[in-house]
Each structure stands twice: as C-alpha cells, then as structure tokens.
Amino acid sequence: MSELRKRPGTGKFADTGSQNDRPSRSACVLPSTMYSFGFARLVILVLSLAASATWLLSSRERSPLSDSYAVCSRSGARVYTVDEAVPNVQCLVVDEFFIVDSGSLEDVKERWVARGRHRSSLQIRYLDESSIVVPGLSDAHAHILEYGANRQLPLQGAKSIQETVALVRQHILDNSDILDDPSKFIEGWGWDHTSWPVEEWPTSDALEADPIVNGRPVILQSKDGHALWISKTALELSSPLPSEVEGGVIVRDSFGTLTGVLLDNAQDLVKRPVPTERDLLRRFSTAVNDALACGLTSIHDAGLKPASLEFFKRQAVAGNLPVRIYGMRYFDENVPYWGNLSKPIINAGNGRLNARSVKIFADGALRTGGAALNEPYCDNPHAKGFMRIDPEVLTEVVPKYLRDGWQVVSATYQRRNDTPHFLVLGKNIHAIGDYANSIVLDTFESALKDVNVTALRPRLEHAQILTKIDMQRVGNLGVIASVQPTHAISDMWYAEDRLGPERVKYLYAFRSLLDHGSRLALGSDFPVEDMNPLAGFYAAVTRLSPEGESPQGPSGWFPEQRLTRMEALRGMTIDAAYASFTEDSLGSLVPGKRADYVVLSQDIMTVPANQILNTKVQATVIDGRPAFGQV
C-alpha cells in the first residue's frame, strides 16, 4: 500500500504552494459580503440583489452593452463553440437574447450589413489577449439550497472532532441572536470523519463537552449528505426514535445508547425547524452568487423536495432566477403515485426553470459501506452494503413515470461517504454500487416493453461502479451517465482498500462509459465537492489532485480513464444540455441559440494541465447580458 493512498486528505482541494507551481483552490472569485453582515442587513442585500438586472458586476470600467454586439478575439479563433462543424471562431454576434452569427470579424460585419443593419449599429467588444469564450457552463448534479445552507456554517476545514466543535462554538459567539437564545437551532454542513487523524464517528457527548455549545439543539450534516451528527438536545426533541429504520442506521454504542449519529434514511427522523422564506432567500442568494462567479449558467438540482420546488416556482413567477435550473423532483414511496396527476415544468420563468424528472434513492454510500455491491467489501468481508429502497418498488414505479413522460435518471451515486442511492429525476434513479446499478438497469430494460426508454433520456446519477456487462447495457439503452469527476480524485485515496485491486478499475471509469456509447454529463455534487466547474474539468482530464498527485503517480489515477479536454468541455455544456432536454437552445455557441457564454482569463484547452485551476472567470453571460463581471 503506497503512502499516498493512506493519506485521504491529500486529495482535498487545498490552497497550498505558490501560484507559480500549484493550481489555486478555485477559479471563482466568490463574494464575501454575504457572510459578514448582520441578519437584517443580509436580508436587505438579498432583496436588492433579487431586484437587480445584473448581479456582481466587475470593477472594470466598460460602457453598457447595446442590444446588438459582437465579442471578438484579436488573436485568432478563441471562441470555442462546441459545434463539431465549426469548433472555433473569432467572433460571436449577439442580438438581444440570442446568438445570430459567428465567424471572422470581417465576415460577420458583412453579413450584418447584408441583413439591412447599419455597420455602426454592431458594437464590437474585444477579449483580452489571453482570454477565451466558451458556452455557458452547466453543473449536471448539484444541490442549490443545501449549498446555501452549507455556507452559513461550513465545517469542511475542520480536521478533527474538536476542530468541528470549535467552529460551532465560534459560530454561536459570532451571532448574538443565537448566543442569546439557547433554544435556537444551529445547523452546519461539511464534517468529514474520513479526513480526521482517527477515522471515527463523532458523538453528541463531544458537542456537550463545550460549555457554549452544551444544551443547544445542534444538527450537523456530513459532507456527503449521508449522515447527521446531532446534539443531545436535538435527540431529545426528535424522540422517541425507533429501534431500526429501513434503509438507514441509528448509531448506538456497545451499551445500546444513542451516539448522536444517524445514517441515510434515519436522518429523516430528526426534527428541525422549517426554513422561513427569508432563510430560503438567503441560501438561494448565496448559492446563485457563487455559481455565477464560477461561470455556471445552468444547474441541475438533484432532488427537489416539495417545499424547495415551490420556492423555485415562486422565484420563476417573480422573474428572480438569475441562473437556469433543471429540477429533479423528490420521490417519496410513502405517498400515492403522482406521475399521472402532475405535469412537468417546462420553460417557466422565461426558460429559467424546468422540472421534468424524479429522483429516487436506492442504496447507501461507498465510504460508509452502504453502497450495494455484488461481492463483499474487501475491508469488511461480512458486508455487501444495502439498498435503501425495495427493488420491487422500482419495478413498479419506474415504468409508470416513464409512461407518463417523466425522465428516469438512474444514478450510481458515490459521495465522499457515499452509499448507493437511486435518484429519480423526472425519473432519476440514484445508485452507487454495482449491484444497485444492475437493479436499475434491469428496471430500464423491463420498462422497454411499454415505452421507448431512450427517448426519455434516462440518467444514471453518479454511475460510479459498474460491471463490464452493465457498462455495455448503459450504452445500449441510451442511458446518460451523470458523473462528478472531483469525486474520483477525492475517493482515489481509499477506493482500492474498499474495493480491491480488480474491482476498483471499474470505479469512475469515465473513458469506458464513453467507449460503450454513453453520453457524459459532468457535475460537482456541490456542496459535497467544490462548486468550481473548472475543478471538475481539471479532474476529468488529469485524474490528479490539485497538487498533481495520485495513488498511481503523476500520470493520474487509472490514467486510461481520462477524458480529453474537448470531451470534458462537452460534458459541462452540450451534453449536460442534452441531459436536460435543452440542447436545441443551450449548450453550444451557434446561431439561433440563447446567448449564454463565459469569458475565461486563459485558454483551458491548451494551457499546461497544472495551470488550468489558475483560470479566472471574467464574465458570465446569460441571455446576452452579464450576470457576473463585464464583457
């Protein structure tokens, strides 16, 4: 066993080393104002941002854009269209919300005049010498409101139980409304016991040991979203708890005493306050500001519970969606089937909101040993993981949703502590382990008797580990693999210990999925991983940590599974658009499509790989107008 593999922390996105020889943590210039104001000032800021036509303009002095303009490079064809016929052009012409032309500067000027327009009516904006333009970037699997909640009390930096408790303590001391009210709930996100010196579950006793934290209702979500660590007060408020939970675990010590940790489905037993509209606005504003600063124009939200979906619908009606959202509706097996009673949401809010999928959780996570595998775990030969849902339920509901026109996304889902899950988006199934994925693919094949599965673009969320046969089935069925490249470089440090030297070869096998005919849609699963889409781009093309390391050396972790740069760019543009049924209007820079594009500070398609993460987002443009920065 190599030394690197024993250091799971090495794979984290740490800001170490100089800018000259190491990539920075993020290309995103994330706004800091959202986290330093008091609550009242924060709400005022959120409302003012919601009313603003352009959020977060950069400090560069530029005259306002006219309705018609061209973005051009002085140094060659530096606009990447992601169009196979004409992959690079010098200029992109925008008229109001749409791309109307592309090509060389002289050609677009001539065609502009030929359409009866005066030459001077076309405003020309030139890129910086090193800059490029790419289509608006998509994150094909993320959690918007959860990310916003995470940023209120982020716990990712803590390297031990004690450091995590210290962050909770400081959060209380920094917020007088919480400090003065011991009954107020405290919620945080991001602790990761696998990165601690001793890999152990935390306990409620650790929270009670701090005199400031003691006696308060505290609910702390793990980084991967599969575990809750709660205080004794929170346990009491959620009592009584059952002895067992199907598809989940209530962790107890050797004496049967509750430890304060609940896994997977058991998390639903914890009672917490319902977020207010102010809470949701604050979380939404935080996430959207960060997303725009990262160059994201479209986000696939992987699992909208009814309250979250209603919130997004309200924002769409109010014209307050600064990014495009593709929502995966939440599946609850305890409520009656609704696929024939509810219609998909298509192009609400001037095309900013779509929700035509359903998300179903099938199994648990790999790191916690919950992912459902065909064979036992190598480091726990008595366990194969578990399913979070009865396969018979899948067999019953998947064909129904498909017949009623909902997208079925079947996902192999592995977060940092993942267990296989079935997510249904439109109908999406979230699965992580090879056994769980096989069950999902069986369900798709069975549904073929009643409906054209491929036409409804089924998705396999995470698609983390599949057998050779199932990789072939993914391609044959036309299943989209919705994958998160940063998961691979996070999990590579422990994966072989968990799966063994042979089975690990089929984990995050992106190249194999492509070769078998699957289409890849790339995402991050934020807040589980870094929101920055260029972090995913870098991980996909290098399979290295940001420090240039992997358990197999500087060539990358299973380098034969790397993507080319164009494949990675397609995965976060046109292929992600295809996965959300929007490829006719988004995903590439060709005439007739919406003018969603991003200006980057350097050419990610040609710079040395170790410089990719030094790229900055100079502008994020949606419908032809800057949402971040300036053109």
XYZ file of C-alpha atoms in Angstrom:
631
model
C 0.000 0.000 0.000
C 1.507 3.310 -1.054
C 1.940 6.171 1.350
C -0.281 8.409 -0.773
C -3.208 6.043 -0.599
C -3.023 6.186 3.168
C -3.435 9.958 3.056
C -7.041 10.661 2.060
C -6.577 14.315 2.946
C -4.084 14.686 0.115
C -6.882 14.555 -2.396
C -8.691 17.567 -0.977
C -8.713 20.899 -2.779
C -6.213 22.641 -0.569
C -4.677 26.010 -1.317
C -1.041 25.075 -0.904
C 2.104 26.091 -2.678
C 2.801 29.164 -4.762
C 0.706 30.349 -7.669
C 3.622 29.635 -9.977
C 3.748 25.888 -9.461
C 0.434 24.859 -7.953
C -3.131 25.470 -9.048
C -5.271 27.695 -6.853
C -8.210 26.250 -4.961
C -10.839 27.859 -7.141
C -11.131 29.984 -10.241
C -14.255 31.539 -8.796
C -13.986 34.955 -7.191
C -16.619 34.214 -4.598
C -18.369 37.189 -2.999
C -17.635 37.691 0.668
C -20.330 40.232 1.556
C -22.920 37.547 2.143
C -21.207 36.263 5.266
C -20.089 39.352 7.151
C -23.305 41.353 7.554
C -25.830 41.056 10.337
C -29.090 39.310 9.571
C -31.142 42.448 8.877
C -28.534 43.884 6.531
C -28.242 40.475 4.877
C -31.968 40.349 4.080
C -31.823 43.869 2.615
C -28.872 42.808 0.496
C -30.709 39.696 -0.726
C -33.763 41.703 -1.746
C -31.706 44.314 -3.520
C -29.810 41.622 -5.386
C -33.070 39.995 -6.424
C -34.259 43.238 -7.979
C -31.042 43.923 -9.815
C -30.773 43.152 -13.509
C -27.097 42.262 -13.290
C -25.516 40.731 -10.220
C -21.925 41.212 -9.181
C -20.547 43.445 -11.936
C -16.780 43.532 -12.021
C -14.826 46.687 -11.333
C -13.611 47.088 -14.908
C -14.870 50.308 -16.479
C -16.871 49.343 -19.569
C -19.678 51.126 -21.392
C -23.034 49.342 -21.291
C -23.685 46.686 -23.881
C -26.066 47.574 -26.668
C -28.797 45.174 -27.745
C -26.566 44.081 -30.635
C -22.868 43.397 -30.149
C -20.049 41.106 -31.142
C -17.484 39.519 -28.832
C -14.247 39.094 -30.777
C -10.662 37.991 -30.289
C -7.790 39.952 -31.781
C -5.544 36.884 -31.664
C -7.282 34.205 -33.700
C -10.327 31.990 -33.282
C -10.611 31.948 -29.494
C -14.367 31.383 -29.226
C -14.990 27.668 -28.570
C -18.420 26.934 -29.973
C -18.544 23.190 -29.075
C -20.043 22.766 -32.546
C -18.444 19.907 -34.460
C -18.859 21.658 -37.820
C -17.128 24.908 -36.770
C -15.445 24.371 -33.381
C -13.629 27.731 -33.201
C -14.475 31.220 -34.444
C -13.092 34.719 -33.996
C -16.389 36.474 -33.240
C -19.746 35.767 -31.690
C -22.627 38.100 -32.593
C -25.467 38.654 -30.102
C -28.760 40.380 -30.867
C -30.866 40.849 -27.757
C -31.108 37.364 -26.136
C -29.809 35.217 -28.984
C -26.707 34.345 -30.952
C -27.336 35.464 -34.529
C -23.963 34.916 -36.209
C -20.388 33.739 -35.743
C -17.199 33.733 -37.782
C -14.384 36.119 -38.645
C -14.766 39.810 -37.828
C -14.969 40.840 -41.473
C -17.479 38.127 -42.348
C -19.858 38.946 -39.507
C -19.675 42.659 -40.341
C -20.529 41.951 -43.980
C -23.435 39.703 -43.071
C -24.669 42.300 -40.581
C -24.881 44.897 -43.332
C -26.403 42.383 -45.738
C -29.301 41.962 -43.307
C -30.053 45.647 -43.712
C -28.388 46.747 -40.476
C -26.002 49.692 -40.301
C -22.389 48.651 -39.731
C -22.020 51.080 -36.820
C -25.015 49.552 -35.005
C -22.948 46.470 -34.193
C -20.908 47.183 -31.077
C -17.574 45.311 -31.003
C -16.113 44.063 -27.708
C -12.613 42.612 -27.789
C -11.331 39.917 -25.474
C -8.121 40.306 -23.519
C -5.210 38.782 -25.410
C -5.179 35.551 -23.377
C -8.944 35.186 -22.863
C -11.342 32.741 -24.500
C -15.094 32.303 -24.742
C -16.866 29.001 -24.031
C -20.562 28.140 -23.858
C -22.304 28.745 -20.552
C -21.177 26.047 -18.128
C -23.605 23.588 -16.549
C -23.402 21.596 -13.348
C -25.358 18.413 -14.050
C -25.720 17.357 -10.414
C -25.828 19.806 -7.521
C -27.882 20.963 -4.541
C -28.589 24.700 -4.609
C -30.358 25.439 -1.337
C -28.233 22.899 0.521
C -25.140 24.703 -0.712
C -26.545 27.985 0.580
C -27.249 26.395 3.941
C -23.747 24.958 3.984
C -22.183 28.387 3.549
C -23.873 29.669 6.718
C -21.817 27.327 8.937
C -19.269 25.486 6.781
C -17.382 22.700 8.526
C -15.132 21.408 5.728
C -11.956 22.906 7.153
C -12.138 21.038 10.443
C -9.610 18.207 10.734
C -10.924 16.607 13.912
C -13.966 16.344 16.139
C -12.532 19.037 18.393
C -11.959 21.455 15.496
C -15.503 20.897 14.284
C -16.947 21.653 17.720
C -14.745 24.759 17.855
C -16.293 26.023 14.612
C -19.772 25.525 16.052
C -18.721 27.374 19.200
C -17.331 30.308 17.211
C -20.487 30.481 15.101
C -22.544 30.859 18.284
C -20.249 33.552 19.647
C -20.308 35.456 16.347
C -24.104 35.595 16.162
C -25.730 37.374 19.097
C -29.227 36.164 18.174
C -28.037 32.567 18.593
C -25.860 33.287 21.628
C -28.752 34.925 23.475
C -31.286 32.223 22.613
C -30.204 28.695 23.691
C -33.319 27.220 22.058
C -32.366 28.390 18.573
C -31.364 25.577 16.232
C -27.807 25.563 14.906
C -27.263 23.835 11.574
C -23.964 23.221 9.814
C -22.666 21.193 6.895
C -19.456 19.576 5.780
C -17.804 17.485 8.506
C -15.886 14.532 7.091
C -14.777 11.906 9.579
C -12.726 10.141 6.910
C -10.331 13.104 6.778
C -9.694 13.110 10.529
C -6.495 11.579 12.003
C -8.634 8.866 13.607
C -11.488 7.779 11.338
C -14.302 7.515 13.855
C -17.878 8.646 14.135
C -18.409 11.754 16.281
C -20.761 11.753 19.253
C -23.231 14.080 20.902
C -21.019 13.961 24.023
C -18.340 15.892 22.108
C -20.815 18.710 21.495
C -21.994 18.742 25.111
C -18.399 18.953 26.353
C -18.136 22.559 25.147
C -19.791 24.962 27.638
C -21.001 27.319 24.887
C -22.462 24.537 22.729
C -23.828 22.476 25.617
C -27.616 22.251 25.861
C -28.335 23.694 22.409
C -30.111 21.942 19.525
C -27.301 21.304 17.035
C -27.697 19.463 13.703
C -24.559 18.951 11.628
C -24.758 17.385 8.162
C -21.836 15.335 6.877
C -20.035 16.410 3.731
C -21.603 13.694 1.625
C -25.111 14.269 2.942
C -25.446 10.715 4.237
C -25.014 11.294 7.976
C -26.224 13.660 10.677
C -24.331 14.415 13.880
C -26.692 15.951 16.410
C -26.593 17.131 19.995
C -28.404 15.533 22.918
C -30.967 18.327 22.883
C -31.697 17.663 19.211
C -32.003 13.948 20.031
C -34.484 14.671 22.814
C -36.570 16.893 20.547
C -36.680 14.084 17.960
C -37.532 11.328 20.427
C -38.782 8.708 20.624
C -36.714 7.045 17.910
C -37.456 3.531 16.648
C -35.033 0.693 17.203
C -34.444 0.250 13.466
C -35.004 2.162 10.228
C -35.296 0.520 6.840
C -32.542 1.845 4.585
C -30.822 3.680 7.427
C -28.939 3.307 10.683
C -29.397 4.900 14.110
C -25.902 4.522 15.505
C -25.658 3.196 19.057
C -22.708 2.306 21.250
C -21.998 -1.148 22.687
C -24.498 -0.472 25.500
C -27.268 0.436 23.060
C -27.080 4.154 23.875
C -27.704 6.664 21.083
C -24.434 8.270 19.981
C -25.931 11.216 18.101
C -25.195 9.948 14.562
C -27.892 8.889 12.093
C -27.185 7.496 8.625
C -29.115 7.646 5.356
C -32.897 7.177 5.816
C -32.576 7.579 9.592
C -31.781 11.243 9.023
C -35.441 11.836 8.212
C -36.294 11.153 11.866
C -34.539 14.302 13.072
C -36.947 17.166 13.738
C -35.780 20.620 12.737
C -37.394 23.986 12.051
C -38.953 24.511 8.638
C -36.873 27.161 6.813
C -38.607 30.513 6.513
C -38.854 32.414 3.232
C -36.007 34.613 4.479
C -33.900 31.539 5.168
C -34.543 30.212 1.679
C -33.825 33.575 0.039
C -30.563 33.878 1.916
C -29.483 30.361 0.945
C -30.561 30.857 -2.659
C -28.790 34.189 -2.994
C -25.589 32.770 -1.548
C -25.589 29.815 -3.933
C -26.514 31.812 -7.035
C -23.902 34.491 -6.446
C -21.204 31.876 -6.071
C -22.446 29.943 -9.107
C -22.353 32.981 -11.375
C -18.864 33.852 -10.170
C -17.825 30.312 -11.160
C -19.186 30.609 -14.700
C -22.263 28.459 -14.145
C -25.297 29.397 -16.207
C -27.305 26.178 -15.680
C -27.627 23.937 -12.631
C -29.358 20.558 -12.399
C -30.705 20.451 -8.844
C -30.615 16.789 -7.850
C -33.597 16.247 -5.638
C -36.202 18.937 -5.022
C -38.462 18.272 -2.098
C -41.916 19.858 -2.451
C -41.003 22.955 -0.416
C -37.841 23.566 -2.460
C -39.683 23.130 -5.748
C -42.385 25.541 -4.656
C -39.715 28.077 -3.714
C -38.138 27.861 -7.166
C -41.563 28.178 -8.785
C -42.177 31.362 -6.794
C -38.837 32.770 -7.931
C -39.673 31.902 -11.549
C -43.005 33.742 -11.321
C -41.251 36.752 -9.774
C -38.612 36.773 -12.522
C -35.928 36.147 -9.917
C -33.958 33.236 -11.376
C -30.545 34.578 -12.404
C -29.420 31.065 -13.437
C -31.200 28.274 -15.290
C -32.408 25.449 -13.039
C -33.266 21.932 -14.111
C -35.012 20.306 -11.179
C -35.215 16.667 -10.183
C -38.366 16.117 -8.194
C -38.238 14.165 -4.958
C -39.645 10.639 -4.813
C -41.402 9.557 -1.629
C -42.543 5.952 -1.672
C -44.901 6.660 1.225
C -47.189 8.926 -0.800
C -49.510 7.883 -3.643
C -48.167 7.823 -7.187
C -48.405 11.312 -8.682
C -46.775 10.977 -12.119
C -50.146 10.998 -13.899
C -51.509 13.888 -11.836
C -48.631 16.358 -12.049
C -47.188 17.763 -15.256
C -43.524 18.553 -15.880
C -42.498 22.201 -15.610
C -41.055 23.321 -18.933
C -39.548 26.750 -19.637
C -41.152 28.578 -16.707
C -39.748 31.970 -15.802
C -38.716 32.817 -19.372
C -36.957 29.499 -19.794
C -35.128 29.600 -16.464
C -36.944 26.718 -14.682
C -37.576 23.172 -15.864
C -38.556 20.186 -13.726
C -39.359 17.018 -15.610
C -37.525 14.381 -13.591
C -37.944 12.342 -10.420
C -35.184 11.353 -8.039
C -35.136 8.028 -6.169
C -32.509 6.952 -3.626
C -31.628 3.286 -3.952
C -28.616 2.451 -1.813
C -26.046 3.919 0.538
C -22.537 5.302 0.148
C -19.268 3.580 -0.617
C -17.141 5.121 2.106
C -19.605 4.314 4.855
C -20.035 0.810 3.473
C -23.634 1.363 2.407
C -23.240 1.072 -1.362
C -24.908 -2.123 -2.544
C -22.237 -4.367 -4.108
C -22.356 -7.732 -5.838
C -19.472 -9.016 -3.693
C -18.398 -8.129 -0.133
C -16.203 -5.158 0.674
C -12.515 -6.027 0.797
C -12.037 -4.242 4.111
C -15.266 -5.690 5.548
C -15.806 -9.157 4.068
C -19.025 -9.636 6.031
C -20.840 -6.755 4.312
C -22.116 -6.015 0.827
C -23.891 -2.752 1.638
C -27.635 -2.269 1.484
C -30.495 -0.997 -0.641
C -32.435 1.992 0.616
C -35.496 1.014 -1.372
C -37.103 -2.308 -2.223
C -36.269 -3.236 -5.839
C -39.904 -4.214 -6.277
C -40.865 -0.577 -5.729
C -38.550 0.412 -8.580
C -40.040 -2.228 -10.836
C -43.491 -0.856 -10.086
C -42.979 2.910 -10.306
C -40.267 3.363 -12.965
C -42.436 2.174 -15.894
C -45.306 4.329 -14.615
C -43.226 7.501 -14.577
C -41.805 6.705 -17.996
C -45.241 6.116 -19.485
C -46.379 9.452 -18.087
C -43.480 11.266 -19.760
C -41.078 11.757 -16.858
C -37.345 11.410 -17.317
C -35.880 8.491 -15.412
C -32.402 9.070 -14.133
C -30.725 6.083 -12.671
C -27.585 7.055 -10.900
C -24.621 5.372 -9.384
C -24.056 7.772 -6.621
C -20.915 7.976 -4.581
C -20.128 10.933 -2.497
C -17.265 11.110 -0.128
C -19.009 8.798 2.305
C -21.461 7.557 -0.244
C -23.667 4.585 -0.345
C -25.576 3.554 -3.464
C -28.695 5.622 -3.936
C -31.405 5.654 -6.525
C -32.301 9.176 -7.540
C -35.303 9.689 -9.664
C -35.172 12.936 -11.619
C -38.246 13.242 -13.697
C -37.482 9.884 -13.116
C -33.946 9.720 -11.914
C -32.538 6.803 -10.007
C -29.564 7.359 -7.806
C -27.399 4.261 -7.353
C -23.756 3.820 -6.380
C -22.819 0.176 -6.039
C -22.527 -2.294 -8.921
C -25.422 -4.347 -7.533
C -27.630 -1.254 -7.231
C -26.760 -0.169 -10.762
C -27.599 -3.611 -12.122
C -31.020 -3.460 -10.469
C -31.632 -0.040 -12.011
C -30.606 -1.184 -15.488
C -32.820 -4.268 -15.132
C -35.692 -1.910 -14.398
C -34.961 0.187 -17.500
C -34.766 -2.887 -19.706
C -38.054 -4.177 -18.351
C -39.691 -0.817 -19.000
C -38.738 -1.074 -22.675
C -41.740 -3.359 -23.124
C -44.053 -0.397 -22.565
C -42.143 2.735 -23.575
C -39.161 3.976 -25.578
C -36.730 4.448 -22.704
C -34.036 6.158 -24.810
C -36.452 8.876 -25.949
C -36.916 9.901 -22.320
C -33.133 10.074 -21.796
C -32.715 8.010 -18.638
C -29.890 9.155 -16.387
C -27.626 7.211 -14.100
C -26.633 9.680 -11.397
C -23.017 9.196 -10.298
C -22.535 5.979 -12.323
C -19.681 5.202 -10.005
C -19.089 1.489 -10.247
C -20.483 -0.860 -12.875
C -19.587 -4.283 -14.177
C -18.328 -4.677 -17.775
C -21.689 -6.069 -18.837
C -23.572 -3.179 -17.268
C -21.333 -0.638 -18.979
C -22.424 -2.155 -22.265
C -26.054 -2.009 -21.173
C -25.707 1.672 -20.301
C -24.682 2.406 -23.879
C -27.248 0.087 -25.471
C -30.107 1.635 -23.513
C -29.048 5.196 -24.292
C -28.536 5.939 -20.606
C -26.817 9.239 -19.760
C -24.047 8.889 -17.183
C -24.223 11.909 -14.889
C -20.788 11.871 -13.251
C -18.752 14.044 -10.905
C -15.012 13.990 -11.745
C -13.956 15.601 -8.456
C -15.419 12.603 -6.620
C -12.822 10.450 -8.360
C -9.831 12.433 -7.127
C -11.322 12.678 -3.648
C -12.082 8.979 -3.337
C -8.978 7.609 -5.077
C -7.070 7.619 -1.787
C -9.212 4.931 -0.142
C -11.034 3.233 -3.029
C -8.677 0.264 -3.504
C -8.759 -0.544 0.197
C -12.528 -0.678 -0.003
C -12.973 -2.491 -3.342
C -9.731 -4.377 -4.024
C -7.260 -4.077 -6.928
C -9.533 -5.534 -9.628
C -12.948 -4.121 -8.808
C -11.549 -0.607 -8.304
C -10.725 -0.458 -12.020
C -14.444 -0.050 -12.734
C -14.878 2.864 -10.331
C -15.291 6.275 -12.044
C -14.489 4.621 -15.379
C -15.360 7.661 -17.492
C -13.485 6.600 -20.626
C -15.039 3.137 -20.542
C -18.519 4.637 -20.277
C -17.856 6.825 -23.324
C -16.397 3.934 -25.284
C -19.545 1.900 -24.628
C -21.727 4.633 -26.111
C -22.876 6.516 -23.039
C -23.140 10.283 -23.035
C -21.480 12.001 -20.064
C -22.984 14.957 -18.227
C -20.479 16.437 -15.765
C -21.308 17.936 -12.390
C -19.832 18.532 -8.956
C -22.491 17.449 -6.438
C -21.867 20.727 -4.610
C -21.765 21.320 -1.670
C -20.230 17.849 -1.389
C -17.365 18.999 -3.629
C -16.034 22.343 -4.857
C -18.616 24.245 -6.917
C -15.954 25.429 -9.368
C -16.655 23.669 -12.718
C -13.010 24.042 -13.708
C -12.121 21.803 -10.768
C -14.225 19.106 -12.420
C -12.682 19.860 -15.817
C -9.183 19.517 -14.336
C -10.065 16.293 -12.512
C -11.593 14.764 -15.647
C -8.574 15.428 -17.873
C -5.818 14.682 -15.324
C -7.255 12.366 -12.628
C -4.823 14.083 -10.281
C -5.238 16.062 -7.099
C -4.713 19.836 -7.495
C -1.211 19.228 -6.152
C -0.505 16.896 -9.077
C -0.630 13.669 -7.056
C -2.440 10.349 -7.218
C -2.001 6.902 -5.672
C -0.512 5.796 -9.011
C 1.809 8.747 -9.513
C 1.881 11.889 -11.680
C 0.214 10.278 -14.710
C -3.053 10.153 -12.795
C -5.271 7.591 -11.126
C -6.047 4.994 -13.805
C -4.957 7.471 -16.493
C -6.560 5.356 -19.219
C -9.899 6.668 -17.901
C -9.034 10.344 -18.507
C -11.201 12.462 -20.793
C -9.862 14.742 -23.496
C -10.334 18.440 -22.891
C -13.000 18.680 -25.561
C -14.878 15.708 -24.077
C -14.772 17.367 -20.670
C -15.955 20.694 -22.093
C -18.795 18.949 -23.923
C -19.746 17.201 -20.685
C -20.400 20.527 -18.988
C -22.008 22.227 -21.998
C -23.821 20.466 -24.859
C -24.045 17.012 -23.235
C -25.360 18.486 -19.983
C -27.898 20.403 -22.083
C -28.903 17.143 -23.763
C -29.380 15.565 -20.324
C -31.889 18.320 -19.505
C -33.657 18.364 -22.917
C -32.313 21.867 -23.698
C -29.718 21.156 -26.393
C -31.822 22.962 -29.020
C -31.435 26.282 -27.196
C -28.355 25.882 -24.971
C -25.004 24.132 -24.732
C -23.182 25.433 -27.820
C -22.478 28.809 -29.408
C -24.286 28.610 -32.718
C -26.794 30.983 -34.357
C -30.325 30.567 -33.074
C -29.405 29.538 -29.537
C -29.607 31.575 -26.346
C -26.586 33.788 -25.772
C -25.258 32.016 -22.667
C -21.464 32.122 -22.571
C -18.476 32.542 -20.268
C -15.291 34.557 -20.730
C -12.243 32.840 -19.178
C -8.915 34.500 -18.481
C -6.843 31.869 -20.301
C -7.261 29.015 -22.741
C -8.120 25.931 -20.695
C -7.958 23.867 -23.878
C -4.235 24.486 -24.430
C -2.528 25.690 -21.230
C -0.431 23.159 -19.274
C -2.694 20.997 -17.139
C -1.169 22.259 -13.898
C -2.264 25.784 -14.839
C -5.937 25.038 -15.518
C -7.059 25.898 -11.992
C -5.394 29.307 -12.221
C -8.014 30.330 -14.791
C -10.358 33.118 -13.714
C -13.931 33.763 -14.769
C -14.018 37.268 -16.261
C -17.693 37.275 -17.225
C -20.748 35.038 -17.029
C -23.376 35.995 -19.588
C -26.969 34.746 -19.692
C -29.398 35.746 -22.443
C -26.767 38.085 -23.818
C -26.356 40.144 -20.648
C -23.654 39.894 -17.974
C -24.816 38.187 -14.787
C -21.283 38.349 -13.382
C -18.414 40.565 -14.494
C -18.439 42.523 -17.722
C -17.803 41.893 -21.396
